[in-house]
Short mmCIF file of C-alpha atoms in Angstrom, two decimals:
data_model
loop_
_atom_site.label_atom_id
_atom_site.label_comp_id
_atom_site.label_asym_id
_atom_site.label_seq_id
_atom_site.Cartn_x
_atom_site.Cartn_y
_atom_site.Cartn_z
CA MET A 1 -33.50 -35.50 12.00
CA GLN A 2 -36.22 -33.72 10.62
CA PRO A 3 -37.86 -34.74 7.82
CA SER A 4 -38.07 -32.40 5.06
CA PHE A 5 -40.94 -29.57 5.33
CA ASP A 6 -43.82 -30.02 3.29
CA VAL A 7 -47.08 -27.67 4.40
CA LYS A 8 -49.42 -30.13 3.48
CA ASP A 9 -48.45 -32.10 6.09
CA TYR A 10 -49.89 -29.39 8.30
CA LEU A 11 -52.95 -28.49 6.53
CA ARG A 12 -56.73 -29.56 6.90
CA LEU A 13 -56.56 -30.28 2.88
CA GLN A 14 -60.42 -31.19 3.02
CA MET A 15 -60.71 -27.58 3.37
CA MET A 16 -58.75 -26.61 0.07
CA PRO A 17 -59.32 -24.77 -2.25
CA HIS A 18 -58.64 -21.60 0.21
CA PHE A 19 -60.59 -18.68 0.37
CA MET A 20 -57.86 -16.21 0.11
CA CYS A 21 -57.77 -13.86 -2.99
CA PRO A 22 -55.24 -14.72 -5.76
CA GLY A 23 -52.00 -12.77 -4.30
CA CYS A 24 -52.69 -12.29 -0.41
CA GLY A 25 -49.79 -12.29 1.46
CA HIS A 26 -51.43 -14.28 4.49
CA GLY A 27 -51.01 -17.48 2.70
CA ILE A 28 -47.03 -16.64 2.76
CA ALA A 29 -47.58 -15.89 6.38
CA LEU A 30 -49.22 -19.02 7.41
CA ARG A 31 -46.66 -20.98 5.40
CA SER A 32 -43.92 -19.35 6.98
CA LEU A 33 -45.57 -19.95 10.50
CA LEU A 34 -45.69 -24.02 9.64
CA TRP A 35 -42.55 -23.95 8.50
CA ALA A 36 -41.32 -22.47 11.97
CA VAL A 37 -43.44 -25.05 13.63
CA HIS A 38 -41.87 -28.21 11.64
CA GLU A 39 -38.26 -26.74 12.35
CA LEU A 40 -38.74 -26.47 16.37
CA GLY A 41 -40.48 -30.05 16.16
CA ILE A 42 -43.87 -28.68 18.05
CA ASP A 43 -46.27 -31.76 18.06
CA LYS A 44 -49.66 -30.83 16.20
CA ASN A 45 -51.17 -32.06 19.11
CA ARG A 46 -49.92 -29.81 21.38
CA LEU A 47 -50.05 -26.61 18.86
CA ALA A 48 -53.24 -24.46 19.18
CA VAL A 49 -53.98 -21.49 17.14
CA VAL A 50 -56.62 -18.97 18.07
CA CYS A 51 -57.74 -16.58 15.45
CA GLY A 52 -60.14 -13.52 15.19
CA ILE A 53 -62.45 -12.07 12.74
CA GLY A 54 -61.32 -11.12 9.04
CA CYS A 55 -59.38 -12.64 6.69
CA SER A 56 -56.04 -13.07 9.26
CA GLY A 57 -58.88 -14.89 11.47
CA ARG A 58 -59.69 -17.35 8.74
CA VAL A 59 -56.17 -18.41 8.37
CA GLY A 60 -55.83 -20.81 11.11
CA ALA A 61 -59.05 -22.79 9.95
CA TYR A 62 -56.76 -24.56 7.57
CA VAL A 63 -54.31 -25.56 9.85
CA ASP A 64 -54.67 -29.26 11.19
CA ALA A 65 -54.32 -28.56 14.54
CA ASN A 66 -56.13 -27.33 17.49
CA THR A 67 -57.85 -24.15 16.28
CA PHE A 68 -60.01 -22.17 17.59
CA HIS A 69 -62.27 -18.95 16.15
CA THR A 70 -63.23 -16.56 18.72
CA THR A 71 -64.98 -12.96 18.52
CA HIS A 72 -63.87 -10.08 16.83
CA GLY A 73 -60.88 -8.12 18.92
CA ARG A 74 -60.72 -11.05 21.29
CA PRO A 75 -58.45 -14.05 20.18
CA LEU A 76 -55.76 -12.69 22.82
CA ALA A 77 -58.10 -13.00 25.77
CA PHE A 78 -59.56 -16.21 24.46
CA ALA A 79 -55.70 -17.25 23.97
CA THR A 80 -54.90 -16.25 27.84
CA GLY A 81 -57.24 -18.30 29.64
CA LEU A 82 -56.28 -21.24 27.13
CA LYS A 83 -52.65 -20.73 28.10
CA LEU A 84 -53.05 -20.38 31.58
CA ALA A 85 -55.78 -23.90 31.52
CA ARG A 86 -53.16 -25.77 29.47
CA PRO A 87 -49.52 -24.51 29.75
CA ASP A 88 -48.45 -27.84 27.99
CA LEU A 89 -49.67 -26.32 24.76
CA THR A 90 -48.18 -23.82 22.39
CA VAL A 91 -50.16 -20.95 21.89
CA VAL A 92 -50.21 -18.92 18.79
CA VAL A 93 -52.72 -16.23 17.78
CA ILE A 94 -53.06 -14.93 14.44
CA THR A 95 -54.62 -11.84 14.10
CA GLY A 96 -54.99 -8.56 12.03
CA ASP A 97 -54.70 -4.85 12.13
CA GLY A 98 -57.81 -4.16 12.58
CA ASP A 99 -58.76 -7.07 14.57
CA CYS A 100 -55.48 -6.44 16.70
CA LEU A 101 -55.16 -2.91 17.33
CA ALA A 102 -58.39 -1.32 16.97
CA ILE A 103 -61.27 -3.19 18.74
CA GLY A 104 -58.40 -5.36 19.97
CA GLY A 105 -56.16 -3.19 21.03
CA ASN A 106 -56.78 -3.20 24.99
CA HIS A 107 -56.52 -6.57 24.89
CA LEU A 108 -52.92 -6.30 22.81
CA ILE A 109 -51.87 -3.73 25.62
CA HIS A 110 -52.52 -6.05 28.12
CA ALA A 111 -50.98 -9.09 26.90
CA CYS A 112 -47.66 -7.63 26.31
CA ARG A 113 -48.13 -6.15 30.09
CA ARG A 114 -48.97 -9.70 31.79
CA ASN A 115 -45.77 -11.46 29.44
CA LEU A 116 -48.34 -14.75 29.20
CA ASP A 117 -46.38 -17.34 27.14
CA LEU A 118 -47.93 -16.78 23.95
CA THR A 119 -47.20 -16.17 20.38
CA CYS A 120 -49.05 -13.31 18.53
CA LEU A 121 -48.64 -12.93 14.72
CA MET A 122 -50.43 -9.92 13.49
CA LEU A 123 -51.08 -9.96 9.68
CA ASN A 124 -50.74 -6.28 8.76
CA ASN A 125 -52.36 -5.46 5.28
CA GLU A 126 -53.50 -1.96 6.30
CA VAL A 127 -57.38 -2.59 5.96
CA TYR A 128 -59.85 -4.54 6.85
CA GLY A 129 -60.39 -6.51 3.76
CA MET A 130 -63.08 -8.96 4.79
CA THR A 131 -65.49 -6.87 6.37
CA GLY A 132 -65.53 -4.09 3.70
CA GLY A 133 -62.43 -2.50 2.82
CA GLN A 134 -62.61 -0.01 5.67
CA VAL A 135 -59.62 2.20 7.17
CA SER A 136 -57.82 0.57 9.87
CA PRO A 137 -55.02 1.47 12.45
CA THR A 138 -52.10 1.07 9.81
CA THR A 139 -53.75 2.30 6.74
CA ALA A 140 -50.72 4.37 5.65
CA VAL A 141 -51.80 8.52 5.15
CA ASP A 142 -53.73 9.58 1.82
CA ARG A 143 -54.32 5.92 1.19
CA LEU A 144 -58.00 5.43 -0.25
CA THR A 145 -60.67 3.13 1.57
CA THR A 146 -64.23 2.40 1.61
CA THR A 147 -64.73 5.09 4.51
CA THR A 148 -61.92 7.37 3.55
CA PRO A 149 -62.97 7.84 -0.37
CA HIS A 150 -60.80 11.01 -0.27
CA GLY A 151 -57.94 9.55 1.32
CA ASN A 152 -56.69 8.83 5.16
CA ALA A 153 -56.34 11.73 7.54
CA GLU A 154 -54.57 9.66 10.10
CA PRO A 155 -51.48 8.91 11.06
CA THR A 156 -50.19 5.53 11.06
CA PHE A 157 -50.35 2.94 14.07
CA ASP A 158 -46.66 1.70 14.60
CA ALA A 159 -47.87 -1.61 16.18
CA CYS A 160 -44.28 -2.66 17.10
CA ARG A 161 -43.25 0.56 19.17
CA LEU A 162 -46.55 -0.18 20.81
CA ALA A 163 -45.94 -3.68 21.88
CA ASP A 164 -42.22 -2.79 23.09
CA ALA A 165 -43.91 0.20 25.40
CA ALA A 166 -46.67 -2.09 26.64
CA GLY A 167 -43.56 -4.49 27.82
CA ALA A 168 -43.64 -7.42 25.31
CA SER A 169 -40.53 -9.39 25.92
CA PHE A 170 -40.25 -10.06 22.07
CA VAL A 171 -41.13 -7.83 19.17
CA GLY A 172 -40.42 -8.93 15.77
CA ARG A 173 -41.14 -7.64 12.14
CA GLU A 174 -40.78 -9.21 8.70
CA VAL A 175 -42.37 -8.97 5.28
CA THR A 176 -44.04 -11.64 3.42
CA ARG A 177 -41.38 -11.07 0.33
CA GLN A 178 -38.55 -12.59 2.70
CA ALA A 179 -40.10 -16.00 3.77
CA PRO A 180 -37.06 -17.30 4.73
CA ALA A 181 -36.34 -14.41 6.95
CA LEU A 182 -40.36 -14.51 8.42
CA LYS A 183 -39.83 -18.05 9.26
CA ASN A 184 -36.89 -17.45 11.43
CA VAL A 185 -38.51 -14.48 13.08
CA ILE A 186 -41.67 -16.46 13.86
CA LYS A 187 -39.41 -19.30 15.12
CA ALA A 188 -37.52 -16.87 17.52
CA GLY A 189 -40.68 -15.49 18.63
CA LEU A 190 -42.17 -19.40 18.96
CA ALA A 191 -39.02 -20.48 21.32
CA HIS A 192 -38.91 -17.36 23.17
CA GLU A 193 -40.27 -17.68 27.07
CA GLY A 194 -43.18 -14.89 27.17
CA PHE A 195 -45.13 -12.77 25.06
CA SER A 196 -43.85 -12.71 21.28
CA PHE A 197 -45.28 -10.04 19.07
CA ILE A 198 -44.76 -10.69 15.39
CA GLU A 199 -46.05 -8.31 13.01
CA VAL A 200 -46.24 -9.27 9.17
CA MET A 201 -46.16 -7.01 6.56
CA SER A 202 -48.75 -8.57 4.15
CA ASP A 203 -50.64 -7.17 1.19
CA CYS A 204 -54.15 -7.04 0.22
CA THR A 205 -54.44 -6.83 -3.67
CA GLU A 206 -58.03 -7.14 -4.20
CA ILE A 207 -59.49 -4.24 -1.59
CA TYR A 208 -56.50 -2.29 -0.93
CA GLY A 209 -54.10 -2.79 -4.17
CA ARG A 210 -56.67 -1.99 -6.44
CA LYS A 211 -58.35 0.99 -4.86
CA ASN A 212 -54.78 2.52 -4.55
CA ASP A 213 -53.36 1.69 -7.85
CA LEU A 214 -50.57 -0.27 -6.57
CA GLY A 215 -50.56 -2.91 -8.64
CA GLU A 216 -50.77 -6.37 -8.89
CA SER A 217 -48.86 -8.67 -6.15
CA PRO A 218 -45.66 -9.15 -7.55
CA GLU A 219 -45.63 -5.15 -7.75
CA MET A 220 -47.26 -4.70 -4.11
CA ILE A 221 -44.45 -7.43 -2.81
CA LEU A 222 -41.55 -5.99 -4.67
CA SER A 223 -42.37 -2.59 -3.11
CA GLN A 224 -41.91 -4.04 0.41
CA LYS A 225 -38.23 -4.14 -0.54
CA SER A 226 -38.07 -0.96 -1.40
CA ASP A 227 -39.91 0.41 1.86
CA MET A 228 -37.00 -1.39 3.50
CA ARG A 229 -34.03 0.51 1.82
CA PRO A 230 -35.86 2.91 -0.45
CA GLU A 231 -32.32 4.77 -1.31
CA ALA A 232 -31.03 1.40 -2.50
CA PHE A 233 -34.30 0.05 -4.69
CA GLY A 234 -36.40 1.82 -7.27
CA ASN A 235 -40.13 1.01 -6.36
CA VAL A 236 -41.86 -0.54 -9.11
CA ALA A 237 -45.20 1.17 -8.46
CA ASP A 238 -46.05 5.08 -8.93
CA GLU A 239 -46.12 5.02 -4.98
CA PRO A 240 -44.44 2.73 -2.13
CA PHE A 241 -47.08 0.34 -0.61
CA ARG A 242 -46.11 1.70 3.21
CA PRO A 243 -43.84 5.19 2.87
CA ASN A 244 -41.40 4.64 5.22
CA ARG A 245 -38.62 2.96 6.41
CA LEU A 246 -39.17 -0.26 7.56
CA ARG A 247 -37.13 -1.67 10.37
CA ALA A 248 -37.30 -5.44 10.29
CA GLY A 249 -36.22 -8.73 12.10
CA VAL A 250 -36.21 -9.03 15.73
CA LEU A 251 -36.50 -5.29 17.26
CA VAL A 252 -37.00 -6.14 21.02
CA GLN A 253 -35.89 -9.14 22.98
CA ARG A 254 -35.47 -9.22 26.86
CA ASP A 255 -36.02 -11.37 29.97
CA ARG A 256 -39.03 -11.01 31.88
CA PRO A 257 -40.75 -13.23 34.48
CA GLU A 258 -43.37 -15.10 32.41
CA TYR A 259 -46.83 -14.83 34.01
CA GLY A 260 -47.79 -18.32 33.66
CA ARG A 261 -44.61 -19.32 35.64
CA ILE A 262 -45.47 -16.64 38.39
CA TYR A 263 -49.21 -17.58 38.59
CA ARG A 264 -48.72 -21.43 39.09
CA GLN A 265 -46.13 -20.50 41.70
CA ARG A 266 -48.81 -18.75 43.58
CA ALA A 267 -51.28 -20.83 43.45
CA ALA A 268 -48.82 -23.34 44.69
CA ALA A 269 -47.99 -21.69 47.79
CA GLU A 270 -51.85 -21.06 48.54
CA GLN A 271 -52.64 -24.62 48.13
CA ALA A 272 -49.73 -25.49 50.47
CA LYS A 273 -50.70 -22.56 53.09
CA ALA A 274 -54.67 -24.38 52.66
CA LYS A 275 -53.19 -27.73 53.49
CA ALA A 276 -51.15 -26.81 56.35
CA LYS A 277 -53.89 -25.27 58.26
CA PRO A 278 -54.95 -27.21 61.19
#
C-alpha cells in the first residue's frame, strides 16, 4: 500500500524558502506533479526533470530527483537526448508559455511529431514573468505588459490545438484552481507511452495581475472557474483572467508508435546486420 502523500518527501528542503511570489500558481502545479509521481510510485532516482528559463524553469530546482536547468527554449531538445540515452528514466519537462511557444516553439512542434515518451508541462501564466513582464504568445488580447503598454494587439496562441495538430499523442489542460483534477491529468500523461503535452493554466499576480487590475491571487484563481463555465459563475474581477471558454481535462489521447521504441528496434537491426557480415 502506497504511504500517504507528503510533498516534503519530494522536495529539496535545503533550498527553502522558494523564490516564487506569494500567490503564484506554479507552486500548485509543482505539488500536483509530485502528487501524481507519488501515486504512480515513480522512484525519485528514476525521475528526471528538465527545465528551461523563466519562473517555470526555476520550479524544477526544488524537486529532489535528477534535475537539469537548460538554456532558454531548449528543455525539450535536452530532454529528447536524455530520454534516448536513458529510456529507463521517467523524463518530465517543465516549461513556460514564453519558453515553450516563442523561442522554443520549433522544439515543441517536433517533439509532438516524434512522439518520444516525454511528459511536458507548460505552465501558462500569459506573460514573461521573470525576464521583464513582456508579452508572450498566450497573453490575452488587450492585456497590458511591459512591451504592450497600450494593450496586446496579437491573438492568443492555443497551445493545445498546436500540440494536437503537430501530432502529440496525449494533450491535456487543467487549471491550478482544481489541483486534484490537475494531478489526475498529469498522472494520465505520465502513464501514457508517447509525447504528453499538458497546459497548466497558472496565474502571475505580481507582474501580470497587478498591471491588469485582476485582483490578488484568490480573485485570479476564482476567475479560472468563470472562464470554464462563464454562464454559470459570475466573475469576481472586472474582466476575466482569460476571456474565453476553457476546455479542460484530457483533450486528446491516441495510439501512435513511440519514437524511442522504433529507434532502438532499428538500431538493434543494424547491429545484427553488421554482426552477420563476413
